[in-house]
Every structure is written in C-alpha cells, then in structure tokens.
Coordinates of C-alpha atoms and ligand atoms in Angstrom, one line a residue:
M1 CA 11.1 2.2 20.7
D2 CA 9.7 5.7 20.3
I3 CA 6.5 6.7 21.9
V4 CA 4.4 7.0 18.8
S5 CA 5.5 3.5 17.7
E6 CA 4.6 2.2 21.1
L7 CA 1.1 3.6 20.5
F8 CA 0.6 2.5 16.9
E9 CA 2.2 -0.9 16.9
W10 CA -0.3 -1.9 19.6
L11 CA -3.4 -0.9 17.6
P12 CA -5.3 -3.4 15.4
R13 CA -5.4 -0.8 12.6
Q14 CA -3.3 2.3 12.1
G15 CA -6.2 4.3 10.6
P16 CA -10.1 4.1 10.4
G17 CA -11.4 1.1 8.6
S18 CA -12.9 -2.4 9.0
N19 CA -13.1 -5.7 7.2
A20 CA -16.7 -4.9 6.3
T21 CA -15.6 -1.7 4.6
T22 CA -12.8 -3.4 2.8
R23 CA -15.3 -5.9 1.5
K24 CA -17.7 -3.2 0.5
A25 CA -15.1 -1.4 -1.5
L26 CA -14.0 -4.6 -3.1
S27 CA -17.6 -5.4 -4.1
L28 CA -17.8 -2.1 -6.1
I29 CA -15.0 -3.1 -8.4
P30 CA -16.5 -4.0 -11.8
S31 CA -14.4 -7.1 -12.3
L32 CA -11.2 -8.8 -11.3
P33 CA -9.4 -11.7 -12.9
K34 CA -8.9 -15.0 -11.2
N35 CA -6.0 -14.8 -8.6
P36 CA -5.5 -11.1 -9.1
R37 CA -2.2 -9.3 -8.3
I38 CA -2.9 -6.6 -5.7
L39 CA -0.7 -3.9 -4.2
D40 CA -1.6 -2.7 -0.6
A41 CA 0.4 0.5 -0.2
G42 CA 1.0 1.6 3.4
C43 CA -0.4 -1.6 4.7
G44 CA 0.4 -1.1 8.4
T45 CA -0.2 -4.2 10.4
G46 CA -2.0 -5.8 7.5
L47 CA -5.6 -6.5 8.4
T48 CA -6.5 -5.3 5.0
S49 CA -3.8 -7.2 3.1
V50 CA -4.9 -10.5 4.7
Q51 CA -8.6 -9.7 4.0
L52 CA -7.9 -8.9 0.4
A53 CA -5.9 -12.1 -0.1
H54 CA -8.7 -14.1 1.6
Q55 CA -11.5 -12.5 -0.4
T56 CA -9.9 -12.6 -3.8
G57 CA -7.6 -15.7 -3.6
G58 CA -5.0 -13.4 -5.3
K59 CA -1.5 -12.4 -4.3
V60 CA -1.1 -9.2 -2.3
S61 CA 2.1 -7.3 -2.1
A62 CA 2.0 -5.5 1.3
V63 CA 4.2 -2.5 1.3
D64 CA 5.2 -0.4 4.3
I65 CA 8.1 1.7 5.5
H66 CA 7.9 0.6 9.1
K67 CA 9.5 -2.8 9.5
P68 CA 7.8 -3.8 12.8
F69 CA 4.4 -3.5 11.1
L70 CA 5.5 -5.9 8.4
E71 CA 6.6 -8.4 11.0
Q72 CA 3.0 -8.4 12.3
V73 CA 1.6 -8.8 8.7
K74 CA 3.9 -11.8 8.3
I75 CA 2.6 -13.4 11.5
Y76 CA -1.0 -12.7 10.7
A77 CA -0.7 -14.2 7.2
Q78 CA 0.9 -17.3 8.8
L79 CA -1.9 -17.6 11.4
T80 CA -4.5 -17.4 8.6
S81 CA -2.7 -19.8 6.3
L82 CA -2.3 -17.1 3.7
S83 CA 1.5 -16.8 3.7
D84 CA 1.6 -17.8 0.0
N85 CA -0.8 -15.1 -0.8
V86 CA 0.7 -12.2 1.1
E87 CA 4.2 -10.9 0.2
I88 CA 5.7 -8.3 2.5
C89 CA 7.8 -5.6 1.0
H90 CA 9.8 -3.2 3.1
G91 CA 10.2 0.2 1.4
S92 CA 8.6 3.4 0.3
M93 CA 5.3 3.5 -1.6
E94 CA 6.9 6.4 -3.4
S95 CA 9.6 4.2 -5.0
L96 CA 8.0 0.9 -5.7
P97 CA 10.3 -2.0 -6.7
F98 CA 7.7 -3.5 -9.2
R99 CA 7.6 -3.6 -12.9
K100 CA 5.1 -1.2 -14.7
E101 CA 1.6 -2.7 -15.3
S102 CA 2.1 -5.5 -12.7
F103 CA -1.1 -5.1 -10.7
D104 CA -4.8 -5.7 -11.3
L105 CA -5.8 -3.8 -8.2
L106 CA -4.1 -1.1 -6.2
W107 CA -5.3 -0.6 -2.6
S108 CA -4.4 1.9 0.1
E109 CA -6.3 2.7 3.3
G110 CA -5.5 5.8 5.1
A111 CA -1.9 6.1 3.8
L112 CA -2.0 8.0 0.4
Y113 CA -2.1 11.4 2.1
L114 CA 1.5 10.7 3.3
I115 CA 2.8 11.1 -0.2
G116 CA 0.1 13.4 -1.5
F117 CA -3.4 12.3 -2.9
Q118 CA -3.0 13.4 -6.5
K119 CA 0.8 12.8 -6.6
G120 CA 0.6 9.3 -5.2
L121 CA -2.3 8.3 -7.4
A122 CA -0.4 9.6 -10.5
Y123 CA 2.7 7.7 -9.6
W124 CA 0.9 4.4 -8.8
R125 CA -1.1 4.5 -12.0
D126 CA 1.8 3.2 -14.1
F127 CA 1.9 0.0 -11.9
L128 CA -1.7 -0.8 -12.8
K129 CA -2.6 -3.0 -15.7
K130 CA -4.8 -1.3 -18.4
G131 CA -8.3 -1.2 -17.1
G132 CA -7.1 -2.0 -13.5
C133 CA -8.8 -0.4 -10.5
A134 CA -7.6 1.6 -7.5
C135 CA -9.4 1.7 -4.1
V136 CA -8.1 4.4 -1.7
S137 CA -9.5 5.8 1.5
E138 CA -8.7 9.5 2.2
L139 CA -9.6 11.9 4.9
S140 CA -12.0 14.4 3.3
W141 CA -14.3 17.3 4.2
L142 CA -17.9 15.9 3.9
S143 CA -19.7 19.2 3.2
G144 CA -19.1 22.8 2.6
E145 CA -19.8 23.5 6.3
R146 CA -16.3 23.5 7.9
P147 CA -16.5 24.6 11.5
E148 CA -13.6 26.7 12.8
E149 CA -12.2 24.2 15.3
P150 CA -11.6 21.3 12.8
K151 CA -10.6 23.8 10.2
R152 CA -7.8 25.1 12.4
F153 CA -6.8 21.6 13.5
W154 CA -6.6 20.1 10.0
A155 CA -4.9 23.2 8.6
R156 CA -2.0 22.4 11.0
K157 CA -2.1 18.5 10.6
Y158 CA -3.2 18.0 7.0
P159 CA -3.4 21.3 5.1
A160 CA -3.9 19.6 1.7
M161 CA -7.2 17.9 2.9
Q162 CA -9.9 18.4 0.3
G163 CA -13.7 18.0 -0.1
I164 CA -15.2 14.9 -1.9
E165 CA -15.8 16.8 -5.1
E166 CA -12.3 18.3 -5.2
N167 CA -10.8 14.8 -4.6
L168 CA -12.9 13.3 -7.4
T169 CA -11.4 16.0 -9.7
L170 CA -7.9 15.2 -8.5
T171 CA -8.4 11.5 -9.3
E172 CA -9.3 12.5 -12.9
K173 CA -6.2 14.7 -13.1
A174 CA -4.1 11.8 -11.9
G175 CA -5.4 9.6 -14.8
Y176 CA -8.4 7.7 -13.3
K177 CA -12.1 7.5 -13.9
P178 CA -14.0 7.7 -10.6
L179 CA -16.5 4.8 -10.4
H180 CA -17.9 5.1 -6.8
H181 CA -17.2 6.6 -3.5
F182 CA -18.7 6.2 0.0
I183 CA -18.1 7.5 3.5
L184 CA -16.7 5.1 6.1
P185 CA -19.2 4.6 8.9
E186 CA -18.4 6.2 12.3
S187 CA -18.0 2.8 13.8
D188 CA -14.9 2.3 11.6
W189 CA -13.2 5.1 13.5
W190 CA -14.0 3.8 17.0
E191 CA -13.9 0.0 16.9
N192 CA -10.4 -0.7 15.6
Y193 CA -8.8 2.8 15.8
Y194 CA -9.8 5.5 18.2
G195 CA -11.3 3.1 20.8
P196 CA -8.2 1.1 21.3
M197 CA -6.1 4.2 20.8
A198 CA -7.8 6.0 23.7
K199 CA -7.3 3.0 26.0
R200 CA -3.6 2.7 25.0
I201 CA -3.1 6.4 25.6
S202 CA -4.6 6.3 29.1
D203 CA -2.2 3.4 29.9
L204 CA 0.9 5.1 28.4
K205 CA 0.5 8.7 29.4
V206 CA 1.0 8.1 33.1
Q207 CA 4.5 6.8 32.5
S208 CA 6.1 10.2 32.3
M209 CA 5.7 13.8 31.4
E210 CA 7.3 13.1 28.0
Y211 CA 4.7 10.4 27.2
A212 CA 1.9 12.7 28.3
A213 CA 3.2 15.5 26.1
V214 CA 3.7 13.3 23.0
L215 CA 0.3 11.7 23.3
A216 CA -1.7 14.8 24.0
P217 CA -2.3 15.7 20.3
F218 CA -3.7 12.3 19.7
E219 CA -6.2 12.8 22.5
E220 CA -7.1 16.2 21.0
E221 CA -7.7 14.5 17.6
I222 CA -10.1 11.9 19.2
R223 CA -12.0 14.6 21.0
L224 CA -12.3 16.7 17.8
F225 CA -13.7 13.7 15.9
K226 CA -16.3 13.1 18.6
N227 CA -17.5 16.7 18.3
H228 CA -17.2 17.2 14.5
N229 CA -17.6 14.0 12.7
A230 CA -20.4 15.4 10.6
S231 CA -18.0 17.8 8.9
Y232 CA -15.1 15.4 8.0
G233 CA -14.5 11.7 7.7
Y234 CA -12.8 9.0 5.7
V235 CA -14.1 8.5 2.1
F236 CA -13.3 5.4 0.0
Y237 CA -12.7 6.3 -3.7
I238 CA -13.1 3.5 -6.2
L239 CA -11.3 4.4 -9.4
Q240 CA -10.4 2.8 -12.7
R241 CA -7.3 3.5 -14.7
A242 CA -8.4 5.8 -17.5
Ligands
SAM301 C1 -2.3 5.7 8.8 S1 -1.4 4.2 8.6 C2 -2.5 3.2 7.7 C3 -2.2 1.7 7.8 C4 -3.2 0.7 7.2 N1 -3.4 0.9 5.8 C5 -4.5 0.8 8.0 O1 -5.5 1.3 7.4 O2 -4.5 0.4 9.1 C6 -0.2 4.7 7.3 C7 0.8 3.7 7.0 O3 1.7 4.1 6.0 C8 3.0 3.8 6.3 N2 3.9 4.7 5.6 C9 4.2 6.0 5.9 N3 5.0 6.5 4.9 C10 5.2 5.6 4.0 C11 6.0 5.5 2.8 N4 6.6 6.5 2.3 N5 6.0 4.3 2.2 C12 5.3 3.2 2.7 N6 4.6 3.2 3.8 C13 4.5 4.4 4.5 C14 3.1 3.9 7.8 O4 4.1 3.1 8.3 C15 1.7 3.3 8.2 O5 1.7 1.9 8.3

C-alpha cells in the first residue's frame, strides 16, 4: 500500500465534513420524492452515503475510484443494515455508468475539485432528473482578503480555487440555479479530518525518511488551516438543475 493510502484509508472522512453538515445541506433542498435516487460522487469511505440513505430512505449509488474505500462503504452499509439502500460503484465520476436523468439528487463532498468545479457540475447535470438538486462542497476563498501564505500554498495545490461569488457564477454557467450556500464550521475540519490525520501522521512519520517526506506537506496543510481559516474554507453549494 502506498503511504498516502495508508494515511487516508485510516481516516473516518477523506475531507472536511460531518453528519450534521450533511443533514443541514439536505434540509435546504426544496423537496425530494419518496425513496429518492441519489448519486454520491467521490464517496470515500462512505459516511455521507450511509447518512443520505438513512435520512431519505432512498437508494444511494456511491461512486469512487479507490476500491479499498468502497470496501469500507460496503461494510459500513452492512453494519447499519442499509446494504439495500447503498450500491457501491467502482469507477470514475467523470464517466458515470448511469442513464441520463436517473437521479433526484446529486451529492459530492470535497471531491468535485478533482475533475473541475464547473466541468464536473456540467457533466453531472445530465444525470439529474428535471428539477433535481445538486449539493456539493468545495474549497473556496471566504473573502477578498487572501493572505500571501495561503495564496502561495493553494496556488500550488489547487490553482483553480475560487471565491464564493465566483463559484456561484460557475454553477449558473454549468446549468444550475444556486438556491443556498453555507460555510462548513471549523469543527468539521478538525473532528473527522485534520484531528485524526495529525495523529496518524505522527504515528507514521517515524517509520522512515520516506514516510516523513511524503507526509510533510499534509502537516504543512494542517498548520496553514490553523493560522488562516478565516480566509478559506469549505462551502456547501445547494443547487437546482435549471
Ligand atoms: C477528498 S476525498 C472526499 C471523500 C468523501 N466524499 C468525504 O467527504 O470524506 C475525494 C474522493 O474522491 C475520490 N476520487 C478521486 N478521483 C476520482 C474520480 N475520478 N472518480 C471517482 N472518485 C474519485 C477519491 O478516491 C476520494 O475518495
């Protein structure tokens, strides 16, 4: 197993978020049919997929490119007696194996950036039924004030990162009407993501020079967020197919 997988497979989530935030985003959707069909794109280890299945009683297709994450989704769905409601799909969220207009709700937490915010939304739009909604969380600048250090860091790691207003415009260009948006609380970064990540790194980095070198940028990212979380964060965008 590679070192990055050793880090991420151990985490409860592979990005900032929480069940409370998933429920909050869900509560902002105007309406959902009974037993909705939901796509969770880039589901990771599936906390969100299971939560969505539990909250809606619907059927969630949990898509991810990393097979070991999907094995965890499967086990978690079994443990929560939701196997019938969570279908795992190994593959890329850029070439989905579903028919057009199959989903009532499209969900993606912290994964859309991997295929491009506007590009991914535009591609996924066709898989939504008419009037269906999309809820996506995306790393965003929170104000016009962008201090040098995070600006330099994110210019390297995620040069396409935008501010909230710019992202809202991009959602419209991708064929959606923005309904709501909100910033994830700081606790969503620490409790299920950076907190466990910091602990895992301190256990792993003493294994060898290679471990320490591969994990150092993640430690840098955690330190950066501690110092600059007023200037950037994750934002949930709740959208409706226009
Ligand atoms: C930052 S993690 C977020 C995971 C999860 N949604 C969460 O919030 O914990 C991004 C996820 O996208 C997956 N991923 C990366 N590229 C992908 C692709 N092209 N298609 C499907 N999944 C992909 C990764 O394996 C990973 O599970």
